[in-house]
Coordinates of C-alpha atoms and ligand atoms in Angstrom, one line a residue:
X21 CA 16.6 7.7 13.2
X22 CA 17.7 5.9 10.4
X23 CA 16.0 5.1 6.5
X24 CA 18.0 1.9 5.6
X25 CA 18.2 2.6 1.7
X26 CA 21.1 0.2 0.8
X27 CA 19.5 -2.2 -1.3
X28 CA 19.5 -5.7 -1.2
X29 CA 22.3 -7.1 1.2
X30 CA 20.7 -4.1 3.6
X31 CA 23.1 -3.4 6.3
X32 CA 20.9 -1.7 8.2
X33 CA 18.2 -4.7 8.2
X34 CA 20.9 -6.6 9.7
X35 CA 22.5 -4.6 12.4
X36 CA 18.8 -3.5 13.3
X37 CA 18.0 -7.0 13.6
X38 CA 15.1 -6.5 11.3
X39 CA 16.1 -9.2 9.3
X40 CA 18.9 -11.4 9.0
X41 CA 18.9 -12.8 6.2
X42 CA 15.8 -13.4 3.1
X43 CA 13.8 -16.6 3.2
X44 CA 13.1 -18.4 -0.2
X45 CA 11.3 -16.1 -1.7
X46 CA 13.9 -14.0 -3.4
X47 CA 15.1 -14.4 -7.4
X48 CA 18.5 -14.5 -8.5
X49 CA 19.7 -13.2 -11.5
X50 CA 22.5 -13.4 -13.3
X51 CA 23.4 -10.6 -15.6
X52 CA 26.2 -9.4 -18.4
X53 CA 26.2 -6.7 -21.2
X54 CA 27.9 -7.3 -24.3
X55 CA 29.6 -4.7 -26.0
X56 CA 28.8 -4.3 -29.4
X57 CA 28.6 -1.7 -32.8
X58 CA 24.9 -0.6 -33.1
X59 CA 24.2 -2.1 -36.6
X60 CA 25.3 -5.6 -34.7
X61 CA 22.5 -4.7 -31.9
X62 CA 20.0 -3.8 -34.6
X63 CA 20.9 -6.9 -35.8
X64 CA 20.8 -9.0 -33.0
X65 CA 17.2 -7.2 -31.3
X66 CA 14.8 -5.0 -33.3
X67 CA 14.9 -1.1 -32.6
X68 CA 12.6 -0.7 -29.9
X69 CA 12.3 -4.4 -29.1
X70 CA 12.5 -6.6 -25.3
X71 CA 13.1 -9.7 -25.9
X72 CA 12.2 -12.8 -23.3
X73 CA 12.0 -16.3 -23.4
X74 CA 10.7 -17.0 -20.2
X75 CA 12.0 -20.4 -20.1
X76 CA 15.3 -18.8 -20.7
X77 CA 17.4 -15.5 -20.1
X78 CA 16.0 -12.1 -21.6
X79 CA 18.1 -9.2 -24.2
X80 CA 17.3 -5.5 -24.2
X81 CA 19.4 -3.1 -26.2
X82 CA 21.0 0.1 -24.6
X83 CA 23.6 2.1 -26.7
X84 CA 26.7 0.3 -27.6
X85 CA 25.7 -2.5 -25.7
X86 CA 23.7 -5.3 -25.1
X87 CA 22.0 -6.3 -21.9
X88 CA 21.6 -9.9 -21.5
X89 CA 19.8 -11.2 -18.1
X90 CA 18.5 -14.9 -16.5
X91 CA 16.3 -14.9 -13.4
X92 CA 14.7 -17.0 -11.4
X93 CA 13.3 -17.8 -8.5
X94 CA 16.4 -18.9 -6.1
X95 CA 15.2 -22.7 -5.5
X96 CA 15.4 -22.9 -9.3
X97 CA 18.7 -21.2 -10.0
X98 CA 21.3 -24.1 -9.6
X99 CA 23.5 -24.8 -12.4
X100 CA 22.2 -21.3 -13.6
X101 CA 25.6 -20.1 -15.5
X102 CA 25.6 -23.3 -17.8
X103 CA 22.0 -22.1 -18.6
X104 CA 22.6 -18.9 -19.3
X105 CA 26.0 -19.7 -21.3
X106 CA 24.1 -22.2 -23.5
X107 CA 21.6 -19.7 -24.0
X108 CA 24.4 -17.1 -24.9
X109 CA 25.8 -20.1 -27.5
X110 CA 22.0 -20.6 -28.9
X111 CA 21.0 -17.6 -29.5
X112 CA 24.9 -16.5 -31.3
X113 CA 24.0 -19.2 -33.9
X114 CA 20.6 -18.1 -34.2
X115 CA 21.8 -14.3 -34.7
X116 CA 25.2 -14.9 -36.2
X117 CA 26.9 -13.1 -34.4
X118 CA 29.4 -14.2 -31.6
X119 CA 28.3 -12.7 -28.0
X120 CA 29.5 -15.8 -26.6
X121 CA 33.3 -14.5 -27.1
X122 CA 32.6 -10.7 -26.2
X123 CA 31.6 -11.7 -22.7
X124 CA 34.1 -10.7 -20.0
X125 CA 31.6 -10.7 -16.6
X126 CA 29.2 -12.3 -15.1
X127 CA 27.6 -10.4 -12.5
X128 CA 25.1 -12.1 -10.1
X129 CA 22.6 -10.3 -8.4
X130 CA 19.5 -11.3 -5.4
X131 CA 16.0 -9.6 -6.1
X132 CA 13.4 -9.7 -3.0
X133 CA 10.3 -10.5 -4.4
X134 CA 7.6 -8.4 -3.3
X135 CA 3.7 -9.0 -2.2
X136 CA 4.3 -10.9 0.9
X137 CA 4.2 -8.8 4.5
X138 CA 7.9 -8.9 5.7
X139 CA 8.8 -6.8 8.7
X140 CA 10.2 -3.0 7.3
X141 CA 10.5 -1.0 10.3
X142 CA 11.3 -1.6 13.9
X143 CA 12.0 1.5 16.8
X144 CA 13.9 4.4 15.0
X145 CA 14.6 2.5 11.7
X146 CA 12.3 2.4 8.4
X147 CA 13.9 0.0 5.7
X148 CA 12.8 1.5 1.8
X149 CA 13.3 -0.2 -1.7
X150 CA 14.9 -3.4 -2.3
X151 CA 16.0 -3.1 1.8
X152 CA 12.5 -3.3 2.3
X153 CA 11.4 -6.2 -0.6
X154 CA 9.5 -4.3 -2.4
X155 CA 10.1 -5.4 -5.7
X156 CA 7.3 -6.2 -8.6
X157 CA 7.2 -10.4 -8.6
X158 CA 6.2 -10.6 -11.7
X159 CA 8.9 -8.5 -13.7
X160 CA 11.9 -7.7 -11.0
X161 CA 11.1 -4.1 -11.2
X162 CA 11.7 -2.0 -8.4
X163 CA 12.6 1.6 -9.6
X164 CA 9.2 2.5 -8.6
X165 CA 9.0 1.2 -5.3
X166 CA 12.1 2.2 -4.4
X167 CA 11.8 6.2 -5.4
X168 CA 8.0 5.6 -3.5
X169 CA 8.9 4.1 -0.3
X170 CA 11.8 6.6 -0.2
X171 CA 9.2 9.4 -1.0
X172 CA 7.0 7.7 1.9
X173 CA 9.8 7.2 4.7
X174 CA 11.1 10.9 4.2
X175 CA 8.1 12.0 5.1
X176 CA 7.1 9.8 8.0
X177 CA 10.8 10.3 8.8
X178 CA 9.9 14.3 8.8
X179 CA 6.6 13.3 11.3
X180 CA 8.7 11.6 13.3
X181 CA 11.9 15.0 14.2
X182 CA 8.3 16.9 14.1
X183 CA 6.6 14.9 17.6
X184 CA 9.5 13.5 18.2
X185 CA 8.1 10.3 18.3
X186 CA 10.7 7.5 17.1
X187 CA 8.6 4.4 18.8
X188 CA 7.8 1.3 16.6
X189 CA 4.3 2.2 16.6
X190 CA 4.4 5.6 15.1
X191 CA 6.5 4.3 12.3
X192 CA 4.1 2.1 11.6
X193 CA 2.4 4.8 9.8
X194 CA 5.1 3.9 6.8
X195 CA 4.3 0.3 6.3
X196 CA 0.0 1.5 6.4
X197 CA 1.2 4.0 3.9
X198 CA 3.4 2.2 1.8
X199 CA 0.4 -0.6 1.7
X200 CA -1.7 2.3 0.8
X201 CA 0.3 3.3 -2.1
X202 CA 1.2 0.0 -3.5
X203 CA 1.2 -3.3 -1.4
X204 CA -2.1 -4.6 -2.4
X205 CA -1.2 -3.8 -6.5
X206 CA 2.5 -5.8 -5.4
X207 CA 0.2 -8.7 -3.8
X208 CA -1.9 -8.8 -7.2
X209 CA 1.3 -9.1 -9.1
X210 CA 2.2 -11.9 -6.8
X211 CA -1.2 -13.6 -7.6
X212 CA -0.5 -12.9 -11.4
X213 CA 3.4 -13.9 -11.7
X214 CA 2.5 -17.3 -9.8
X215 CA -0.6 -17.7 -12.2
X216 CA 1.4 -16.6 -15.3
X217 CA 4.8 -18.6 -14.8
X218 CA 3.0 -21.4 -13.2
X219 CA 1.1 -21.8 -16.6
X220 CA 3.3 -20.4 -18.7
X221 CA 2.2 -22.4 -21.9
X222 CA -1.2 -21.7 -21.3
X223 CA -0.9 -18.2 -20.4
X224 CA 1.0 -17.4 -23.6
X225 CA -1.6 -18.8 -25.5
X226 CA -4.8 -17.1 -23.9
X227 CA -2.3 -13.7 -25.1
X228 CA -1.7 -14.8 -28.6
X229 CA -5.5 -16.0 -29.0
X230 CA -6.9 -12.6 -27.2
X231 CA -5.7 -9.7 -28.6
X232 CA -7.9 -7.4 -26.5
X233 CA -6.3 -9.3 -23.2
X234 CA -2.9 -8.7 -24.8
X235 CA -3.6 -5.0 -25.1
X236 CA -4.6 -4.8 -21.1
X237 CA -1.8 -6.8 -20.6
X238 CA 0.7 -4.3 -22.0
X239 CA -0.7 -1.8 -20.7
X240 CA 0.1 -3.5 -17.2
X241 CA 3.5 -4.1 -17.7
X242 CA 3.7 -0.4 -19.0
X243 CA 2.6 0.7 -15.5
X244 CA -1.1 2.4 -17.0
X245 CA -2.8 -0.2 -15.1
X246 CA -2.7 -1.8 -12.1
X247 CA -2.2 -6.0 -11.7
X248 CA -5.2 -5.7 -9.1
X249 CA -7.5 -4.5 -12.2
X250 CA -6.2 -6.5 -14.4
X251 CA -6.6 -9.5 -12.8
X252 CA -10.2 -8.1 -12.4
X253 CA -10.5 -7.2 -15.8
X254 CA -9.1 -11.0 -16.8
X255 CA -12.0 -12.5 -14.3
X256 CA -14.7 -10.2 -15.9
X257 CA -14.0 -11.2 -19.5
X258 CA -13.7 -14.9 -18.9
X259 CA -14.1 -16.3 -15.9
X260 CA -14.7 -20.0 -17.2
X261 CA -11.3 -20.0 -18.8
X262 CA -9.9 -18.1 -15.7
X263 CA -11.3 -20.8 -13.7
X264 CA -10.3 -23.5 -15.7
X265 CA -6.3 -22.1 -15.7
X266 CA -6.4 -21.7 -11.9
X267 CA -7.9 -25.1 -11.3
X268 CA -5.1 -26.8 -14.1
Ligands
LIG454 C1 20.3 -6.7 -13.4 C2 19.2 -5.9 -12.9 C3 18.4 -5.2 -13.7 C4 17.3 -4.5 -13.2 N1 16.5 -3.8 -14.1 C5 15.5 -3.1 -13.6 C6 14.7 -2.3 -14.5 O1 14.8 -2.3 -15.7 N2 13.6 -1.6 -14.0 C7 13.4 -1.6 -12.7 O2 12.4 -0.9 -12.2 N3 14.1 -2.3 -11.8 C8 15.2 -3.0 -12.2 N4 16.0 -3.7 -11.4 C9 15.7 -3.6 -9.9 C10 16.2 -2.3 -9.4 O3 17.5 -2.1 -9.8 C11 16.1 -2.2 -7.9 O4 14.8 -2.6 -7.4 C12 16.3 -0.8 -7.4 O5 17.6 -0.3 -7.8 C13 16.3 -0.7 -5.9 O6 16.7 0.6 -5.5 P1 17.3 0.8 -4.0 O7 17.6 2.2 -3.9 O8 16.3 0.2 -3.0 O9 18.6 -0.1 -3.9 P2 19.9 0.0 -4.8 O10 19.6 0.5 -6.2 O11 20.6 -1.4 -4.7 O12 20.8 1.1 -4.1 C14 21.3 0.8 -2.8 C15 22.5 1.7 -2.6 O13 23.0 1.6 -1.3 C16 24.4 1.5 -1.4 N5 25.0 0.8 -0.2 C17 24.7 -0.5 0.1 N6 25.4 -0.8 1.2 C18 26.0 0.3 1.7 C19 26.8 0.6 2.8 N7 27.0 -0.3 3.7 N8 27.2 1.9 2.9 C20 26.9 2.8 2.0 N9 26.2 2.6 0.9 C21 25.7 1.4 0.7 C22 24.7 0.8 -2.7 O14 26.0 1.1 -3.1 C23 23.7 1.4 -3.6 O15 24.1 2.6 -4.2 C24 17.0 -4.5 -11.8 C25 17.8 -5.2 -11.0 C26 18.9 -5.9 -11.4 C27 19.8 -6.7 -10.5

């Protein structure tokens, strides 16, 4: 059998005819890192510092470099390298310093959203990772997932050799576990990035005005809590004002 693992232009989702291509919901993003001394990256982001603009690309510093991203759903993405170039220009005159000229690539890049069912398996062939989709729609991470679903289709895969069962149906015991695990927190995150981006004025206020919402909300994007009970939580604490921001 095979565990398609090759990320987001999946070969093995192709030639298994699980999928042949992605539908709209996927995110491009468009990527570059800037090489530059570390007193200029101090500089230009504070030690220990993301920055994002939401309405515009994102900087986080690594050593020696600087990682500057824009993302976006796809449908939104056209004319995508004159944003994130005019960023690039803005935010050089509001640092002083030049990363417009110190940029040699471009790289462009698809991320599959996750939190919608998408078929991830068929007879002898489990797809894991970004393959599969599964990738947090609210922040494009998919580390997680991916080292997860891998966990979860080696051992399936393992169940599999062991009866040697290879029929769609007993392979479906990956996607029930990889739900298990983490589909309904990726769904949540759905909810929340849709919510979140959708009212992206309001939602940064509610943050600045709550600082106890801000703390859970941290500690979501860290990972120690899970969209699902934040969402929850967010309900719980004020559901007039949640109800308000849903109904606009
Ligand atoms: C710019 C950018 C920044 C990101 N930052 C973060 C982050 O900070 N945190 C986070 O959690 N996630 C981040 N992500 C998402 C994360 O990188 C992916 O979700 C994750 O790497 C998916 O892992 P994967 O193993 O499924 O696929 P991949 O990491 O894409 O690995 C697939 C592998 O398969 C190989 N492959 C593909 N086709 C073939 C073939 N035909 N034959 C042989 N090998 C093949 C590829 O070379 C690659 O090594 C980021 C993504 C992008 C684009």
């Amino acid at each position: 059998m095979i565990v398609g693992s090759d990320g987001v232009n999946s070969v093995v989702a192709r030639k298994s005819g699980i999928r042949t291509r992605w539908g709209s919901d996927i995110s491009l993003c468009l990527e570059t890192e800037v090489e530059l001394d570390d007193a200029l990256i101090a500089e230009c982001v504070e030690a220990g510092t993301l920055e994002f603009y939401f309405r515009g690309p994102g900087m986080f510093p690594k050593r020696g470099r600087l990682s500057v991203g824009l993302g976006g759903p796809i449908s939104q993405m056209r004319g995508s390298r004159k944003m994130f170039m005019s960023f690039v220009k803005a935010i050089s005159l509001q640092k002083k310093i030049n990363l417009t000229d110190r940029i040699t690539r471009i790289n462009s890049n698809l991320i599959p959203l996750g939190g919608v069912n998408r078929k991830i398996h068929d007879e002898r062939v489990i797809l894991t990772g970004d393959a599969a989709g599964f990738v947090d729609p609210f922040l494009a991470e998919g580390l997680y997932y991916a080292i997860k679903s891998g966990e979860i289709a080696a051992y399936i895969a393992a169940l599999a050799v062991e009866n040697n069962n290879f029929s769609r149906e007993f392979l479906a015991g990956y996607v029930t576990k990889c739900d298990d695990a983490f589909g309904s927190d990726l769904k949540a995150a759905r909810r929340f990035a849709k919510f979140a981006y959708g009212n992206i004025d309001r939602s940064l206020k509610i943050l600045r005005s709550d600082k106890q919402m801000f703390l859970k909300y941290l500690e979501t994007v860290r990972g120690d809590m899970t969209y699902a009970d934040f969402n929850k939580w967010c309900v719980l604490r004020s559901p007039v004002t949640f109800l308000k921001l849903i109904s606009g």
